CSV table of C-alpha atoms in Angstrom, one decimal:
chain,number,residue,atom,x,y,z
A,509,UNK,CA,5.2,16.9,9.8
A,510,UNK,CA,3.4,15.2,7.0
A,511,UNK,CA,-0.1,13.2,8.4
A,512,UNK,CA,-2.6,11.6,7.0
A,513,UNK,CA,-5.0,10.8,8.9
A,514,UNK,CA,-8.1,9.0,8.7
A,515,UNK,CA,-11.5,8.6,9.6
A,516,UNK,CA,-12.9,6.2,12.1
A,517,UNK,CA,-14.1,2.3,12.1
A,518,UNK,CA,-17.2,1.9,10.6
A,519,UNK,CA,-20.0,-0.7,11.3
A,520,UNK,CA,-22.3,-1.2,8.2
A,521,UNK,CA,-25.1,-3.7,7.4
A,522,UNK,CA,-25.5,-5.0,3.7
A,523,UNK,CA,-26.8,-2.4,1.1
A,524,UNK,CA,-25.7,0.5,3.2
A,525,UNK,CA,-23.4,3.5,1.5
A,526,UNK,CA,-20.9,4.8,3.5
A,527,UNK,CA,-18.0,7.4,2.6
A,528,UNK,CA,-14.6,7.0,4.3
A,529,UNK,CA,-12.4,10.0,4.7
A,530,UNK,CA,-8.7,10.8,4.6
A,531,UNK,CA,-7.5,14.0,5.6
A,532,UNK,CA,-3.3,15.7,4.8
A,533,UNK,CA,-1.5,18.2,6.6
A,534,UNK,CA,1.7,19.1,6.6
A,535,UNK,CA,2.5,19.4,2.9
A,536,UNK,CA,0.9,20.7,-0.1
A,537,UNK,CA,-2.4,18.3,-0.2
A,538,UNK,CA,-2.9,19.0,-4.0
A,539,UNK,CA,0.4,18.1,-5.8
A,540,UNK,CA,0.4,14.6,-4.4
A,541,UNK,CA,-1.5,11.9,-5.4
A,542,UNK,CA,-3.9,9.7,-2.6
A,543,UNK,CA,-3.9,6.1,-3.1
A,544,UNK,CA,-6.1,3.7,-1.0
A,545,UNK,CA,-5.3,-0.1,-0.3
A,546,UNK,CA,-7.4,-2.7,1.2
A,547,UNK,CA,-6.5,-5.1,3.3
A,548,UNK,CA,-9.3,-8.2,3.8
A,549,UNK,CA,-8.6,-9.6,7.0
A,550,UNK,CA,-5.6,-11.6,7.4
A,551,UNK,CA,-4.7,-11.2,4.0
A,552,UNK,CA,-2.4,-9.4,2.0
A,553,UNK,CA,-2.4,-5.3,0.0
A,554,UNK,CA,-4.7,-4.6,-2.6
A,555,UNK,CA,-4.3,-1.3,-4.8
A,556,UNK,CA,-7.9,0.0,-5.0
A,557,UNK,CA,-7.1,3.4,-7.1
A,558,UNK,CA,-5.0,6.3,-6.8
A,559,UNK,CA,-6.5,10.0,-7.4
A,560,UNK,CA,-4.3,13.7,-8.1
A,561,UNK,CA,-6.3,15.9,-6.2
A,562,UNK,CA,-5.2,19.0,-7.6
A,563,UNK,CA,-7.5,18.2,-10.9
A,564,UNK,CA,-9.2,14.8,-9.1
A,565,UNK,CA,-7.4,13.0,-12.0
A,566,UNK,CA,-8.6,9.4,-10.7
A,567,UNK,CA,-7.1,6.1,-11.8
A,568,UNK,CA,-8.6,2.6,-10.7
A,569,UNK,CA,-7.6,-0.8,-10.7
A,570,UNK,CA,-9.6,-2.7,-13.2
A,571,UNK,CA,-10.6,-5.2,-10.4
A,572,UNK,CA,-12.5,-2.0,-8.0
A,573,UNK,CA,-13.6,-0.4,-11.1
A,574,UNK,CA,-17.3,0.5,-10.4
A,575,UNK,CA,-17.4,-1.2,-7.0
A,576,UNK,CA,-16.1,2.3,-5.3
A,577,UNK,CA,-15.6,5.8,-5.9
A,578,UNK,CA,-12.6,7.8,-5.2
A,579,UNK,CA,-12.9,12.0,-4.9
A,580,UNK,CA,-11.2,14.7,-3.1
A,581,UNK,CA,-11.5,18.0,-2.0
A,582,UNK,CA,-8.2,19.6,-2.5
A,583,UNK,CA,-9.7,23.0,-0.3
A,584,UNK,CA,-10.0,20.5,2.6
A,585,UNK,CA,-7.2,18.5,1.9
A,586,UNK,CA,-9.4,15.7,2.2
A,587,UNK,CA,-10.1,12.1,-0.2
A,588,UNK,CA,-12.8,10.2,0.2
A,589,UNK,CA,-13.3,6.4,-0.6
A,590,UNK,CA,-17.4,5.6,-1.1
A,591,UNK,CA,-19.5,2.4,-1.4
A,592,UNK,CA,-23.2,2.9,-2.7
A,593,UNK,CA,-24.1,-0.6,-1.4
A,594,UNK,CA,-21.7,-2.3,0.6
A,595,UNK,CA,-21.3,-6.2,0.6
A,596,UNK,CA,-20.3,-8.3,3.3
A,597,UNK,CA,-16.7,-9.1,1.3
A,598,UNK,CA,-16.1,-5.2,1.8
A,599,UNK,CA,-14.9,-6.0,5.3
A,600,UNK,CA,-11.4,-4.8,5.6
A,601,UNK,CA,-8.5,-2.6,6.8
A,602,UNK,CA,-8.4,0.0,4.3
A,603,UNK,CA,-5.4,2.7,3.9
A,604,UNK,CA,-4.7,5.8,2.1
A,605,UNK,CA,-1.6,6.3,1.0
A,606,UNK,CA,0.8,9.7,-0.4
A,607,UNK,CA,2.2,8.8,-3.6
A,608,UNK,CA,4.9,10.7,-6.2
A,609,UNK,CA,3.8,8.4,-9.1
A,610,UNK,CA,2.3,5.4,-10.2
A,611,UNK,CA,5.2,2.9,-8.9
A,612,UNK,CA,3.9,1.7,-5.5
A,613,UNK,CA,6.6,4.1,-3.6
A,614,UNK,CA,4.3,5.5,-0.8
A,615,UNK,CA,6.3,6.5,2.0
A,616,UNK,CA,3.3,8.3,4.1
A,617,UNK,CA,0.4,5.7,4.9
A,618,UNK,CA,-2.9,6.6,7.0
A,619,UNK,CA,-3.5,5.2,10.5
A,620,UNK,CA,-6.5,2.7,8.3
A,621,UNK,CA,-10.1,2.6,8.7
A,622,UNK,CA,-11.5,-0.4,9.9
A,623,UNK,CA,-14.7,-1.4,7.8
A,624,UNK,CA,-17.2,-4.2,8.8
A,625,UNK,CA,-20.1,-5.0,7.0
A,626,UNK,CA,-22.2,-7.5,8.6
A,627,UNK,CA,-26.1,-8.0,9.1
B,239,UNK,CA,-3.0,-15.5,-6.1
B,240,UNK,CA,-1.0,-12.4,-6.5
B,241,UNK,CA,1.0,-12.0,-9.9
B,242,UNK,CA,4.3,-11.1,-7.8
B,243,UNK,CA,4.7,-13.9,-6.3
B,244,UNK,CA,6.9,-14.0,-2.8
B,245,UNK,CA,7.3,-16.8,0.1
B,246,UNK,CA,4.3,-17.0,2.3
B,247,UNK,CA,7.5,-17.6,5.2
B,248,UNK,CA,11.1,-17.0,6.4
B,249,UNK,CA,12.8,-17.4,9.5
B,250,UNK,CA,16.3,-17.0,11.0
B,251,UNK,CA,17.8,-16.5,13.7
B,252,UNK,CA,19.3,-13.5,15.1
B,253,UNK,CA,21.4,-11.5,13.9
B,254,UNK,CA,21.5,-13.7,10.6
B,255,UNK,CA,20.8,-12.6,7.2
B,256,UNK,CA,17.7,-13.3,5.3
B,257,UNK,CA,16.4,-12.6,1.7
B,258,UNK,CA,13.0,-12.1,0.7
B,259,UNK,CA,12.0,-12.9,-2.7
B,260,UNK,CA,9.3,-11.3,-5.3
B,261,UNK,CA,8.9,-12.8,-9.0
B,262,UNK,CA,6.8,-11.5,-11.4
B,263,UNK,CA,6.8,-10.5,-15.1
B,264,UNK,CA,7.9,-8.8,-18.2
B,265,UNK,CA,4.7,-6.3,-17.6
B,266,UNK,CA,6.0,-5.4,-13.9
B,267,UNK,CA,8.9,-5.6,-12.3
B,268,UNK,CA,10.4,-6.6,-15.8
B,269,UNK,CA,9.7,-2.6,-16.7
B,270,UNK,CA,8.8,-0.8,-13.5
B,271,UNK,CA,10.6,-0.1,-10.4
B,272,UNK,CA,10.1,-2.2,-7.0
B,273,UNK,CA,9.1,-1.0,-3.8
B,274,UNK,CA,9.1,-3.2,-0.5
B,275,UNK,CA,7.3,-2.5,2.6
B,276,UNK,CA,7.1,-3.6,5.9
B,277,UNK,CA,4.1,-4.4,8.3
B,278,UNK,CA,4.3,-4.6,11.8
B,279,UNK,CA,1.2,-6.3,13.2
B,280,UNK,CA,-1.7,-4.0,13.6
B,281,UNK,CA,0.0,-1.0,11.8
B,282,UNK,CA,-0.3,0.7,8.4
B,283,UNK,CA,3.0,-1.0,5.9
B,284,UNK,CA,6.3,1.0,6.0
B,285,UNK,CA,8.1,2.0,2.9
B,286,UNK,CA,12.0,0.3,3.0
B,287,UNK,CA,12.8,0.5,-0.4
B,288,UNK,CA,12.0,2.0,-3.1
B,289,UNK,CA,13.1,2.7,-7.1
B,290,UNK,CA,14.4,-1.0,-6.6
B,291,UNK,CA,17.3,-0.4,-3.8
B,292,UNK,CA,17.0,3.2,-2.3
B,293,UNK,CA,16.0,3.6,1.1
B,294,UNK,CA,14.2,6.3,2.6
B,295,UNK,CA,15.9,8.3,5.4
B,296,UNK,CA,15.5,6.6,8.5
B,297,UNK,CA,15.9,3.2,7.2
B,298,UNK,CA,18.9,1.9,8.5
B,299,UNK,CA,21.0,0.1,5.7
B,300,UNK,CA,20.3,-3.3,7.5
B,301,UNK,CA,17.5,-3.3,5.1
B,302,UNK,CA,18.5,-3.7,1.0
B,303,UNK,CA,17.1,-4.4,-2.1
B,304,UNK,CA,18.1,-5.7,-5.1
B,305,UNK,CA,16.5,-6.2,-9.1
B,306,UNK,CA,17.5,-8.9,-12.1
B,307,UNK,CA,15.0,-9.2,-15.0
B,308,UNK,CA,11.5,-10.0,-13.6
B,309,UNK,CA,12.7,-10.6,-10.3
B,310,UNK,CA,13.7,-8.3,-7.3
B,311,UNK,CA,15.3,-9.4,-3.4
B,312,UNK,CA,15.0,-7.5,-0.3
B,313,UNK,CA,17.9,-8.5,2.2
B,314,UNK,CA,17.9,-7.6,6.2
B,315,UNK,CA,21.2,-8.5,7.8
B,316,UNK,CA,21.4,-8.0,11.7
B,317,UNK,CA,18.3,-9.6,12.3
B,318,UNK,CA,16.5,-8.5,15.9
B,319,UNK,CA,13.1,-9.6,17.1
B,320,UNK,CA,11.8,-6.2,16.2
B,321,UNK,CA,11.8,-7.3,12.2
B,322,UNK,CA,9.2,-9.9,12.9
B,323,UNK,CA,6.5,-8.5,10.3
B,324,UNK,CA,5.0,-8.8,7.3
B,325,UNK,CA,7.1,-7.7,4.0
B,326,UNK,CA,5.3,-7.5,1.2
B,327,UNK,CA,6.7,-6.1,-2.7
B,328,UNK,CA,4.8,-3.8,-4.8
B,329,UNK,CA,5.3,-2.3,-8.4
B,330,UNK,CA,3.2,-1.0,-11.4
B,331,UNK,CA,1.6,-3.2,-13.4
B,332,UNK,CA,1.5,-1.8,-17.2
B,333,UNK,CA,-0.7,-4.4,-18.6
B,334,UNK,CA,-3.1,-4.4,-15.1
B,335,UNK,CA,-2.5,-0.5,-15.5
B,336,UNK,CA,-2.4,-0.9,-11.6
B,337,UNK,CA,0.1,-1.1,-8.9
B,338,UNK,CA,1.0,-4.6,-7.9
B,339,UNK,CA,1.9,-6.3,-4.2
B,340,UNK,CA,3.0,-9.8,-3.4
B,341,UNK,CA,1.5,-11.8,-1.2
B,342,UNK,CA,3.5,-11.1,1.3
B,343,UNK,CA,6.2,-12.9,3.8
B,344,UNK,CA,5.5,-13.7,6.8
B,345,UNK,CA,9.4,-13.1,9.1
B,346,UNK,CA,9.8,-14.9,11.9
B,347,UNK,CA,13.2,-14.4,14.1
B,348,UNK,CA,13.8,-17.5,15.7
């Protein structure tokens, strides 16, 4: 059975890094790619990036381009989403997501991590 | 303001048909297949449909979708109180050079 599974809510004050985690199993980790999607509260799915963790191939959207960083450990079967210095507005849902390509089709989605950032 | 562009809300009744709408552009869903997804509340989004009108297995074919030029439909017939979600579109973006949602729709079954 194909899981993603993710790590858990997170409680961050302004400035603070923080590294969230997704981890696969039940299918071969490194010849999919990993997307992550944010979801601000109450509102609707952003496309934060998408990264092939076989050769870490990463692709952003322009708009999250240098606000986070997305990695992955293909021996672990693990990505990772990071913030170096979190802001308030980074308070959201936030999902990975298994993807063939670059069309949106992801038809395996994470539980979400829960991110607040508050002082 | 998203760039696919969809009705923040729908209702009907049940058992009744409804279609959800998603306009966007020449770059998007002008070019680029359409997925639709739906999210129940408090849960990650579920694919329905994908490469504009296939479902995945397990979908049951209450659910459809549909694509004309820059715009795409996703149709549930059969309405039950179990589709009350959020339904949002998504598709690649080649101009953004990123994937794309809508808004989303809030469904209501009255």
């Amino acid at each position: 059975e194909v899981q993603l599974v993710q790590s858990g809510a997170e409680v961050k004050k302004p400035g603070e890094s923080l590294k969230i985690s997704c981890k696969g199993s039940g299918y071969s980790f490194s010849i999919y790619w990993i997307a992550w999607v944010r979801q601000m509260p109450g509102k609707g799915l952003e496309w934060m990036g998408i990264i092939y963790p076989g050769d870490s191939d990463t692709r952003y959207n322009p708009s999250f381009q240098g606000q986070v960083t997305i990695s992955a450990d293909k021996f672990i079967s693990t990505a990772y989403l990071q913030w170096s210095s979190l802001k308030a507005s980074d308070t959201a849902m936030y999902f990975c997501a298994r993807s063939t390509d670059f069309s949106g089709k992801s038809n395996y989605w994470g539980q979400g991590t829960l991110v607040t950032v508050s002082s | 303001q998203s760039v696919l562009t969809q009705p923040p809300s729908v209702s009907a009744a049940p058992g009744q048909k409804v279609t959800i709408s998603c306009s966007g552009s020449d770059s998007n869903i002008g070019k680029n297949h359409v997925s639709w997804y739906q999210q129940l509340p408090g849960t990650a989004p579920k694919l329905l449909i994908y490469e504009n009108d296939k479902r995945p297995s397990g979908i049951p074919d209450r659910f459809s979708g549909s694509k004309s030029g820059t715009s795409a439909t996703l149709g549930i017939t059969g309405l039950q109180t179990g589709d009350e979600a959020d339904y949002y579109c998504g598709t690649w973006d080649s101009s953004l050079t990123a994937v794309l949602f809508g808004g989303g729709t809030k469904l209501t079954v009255l």
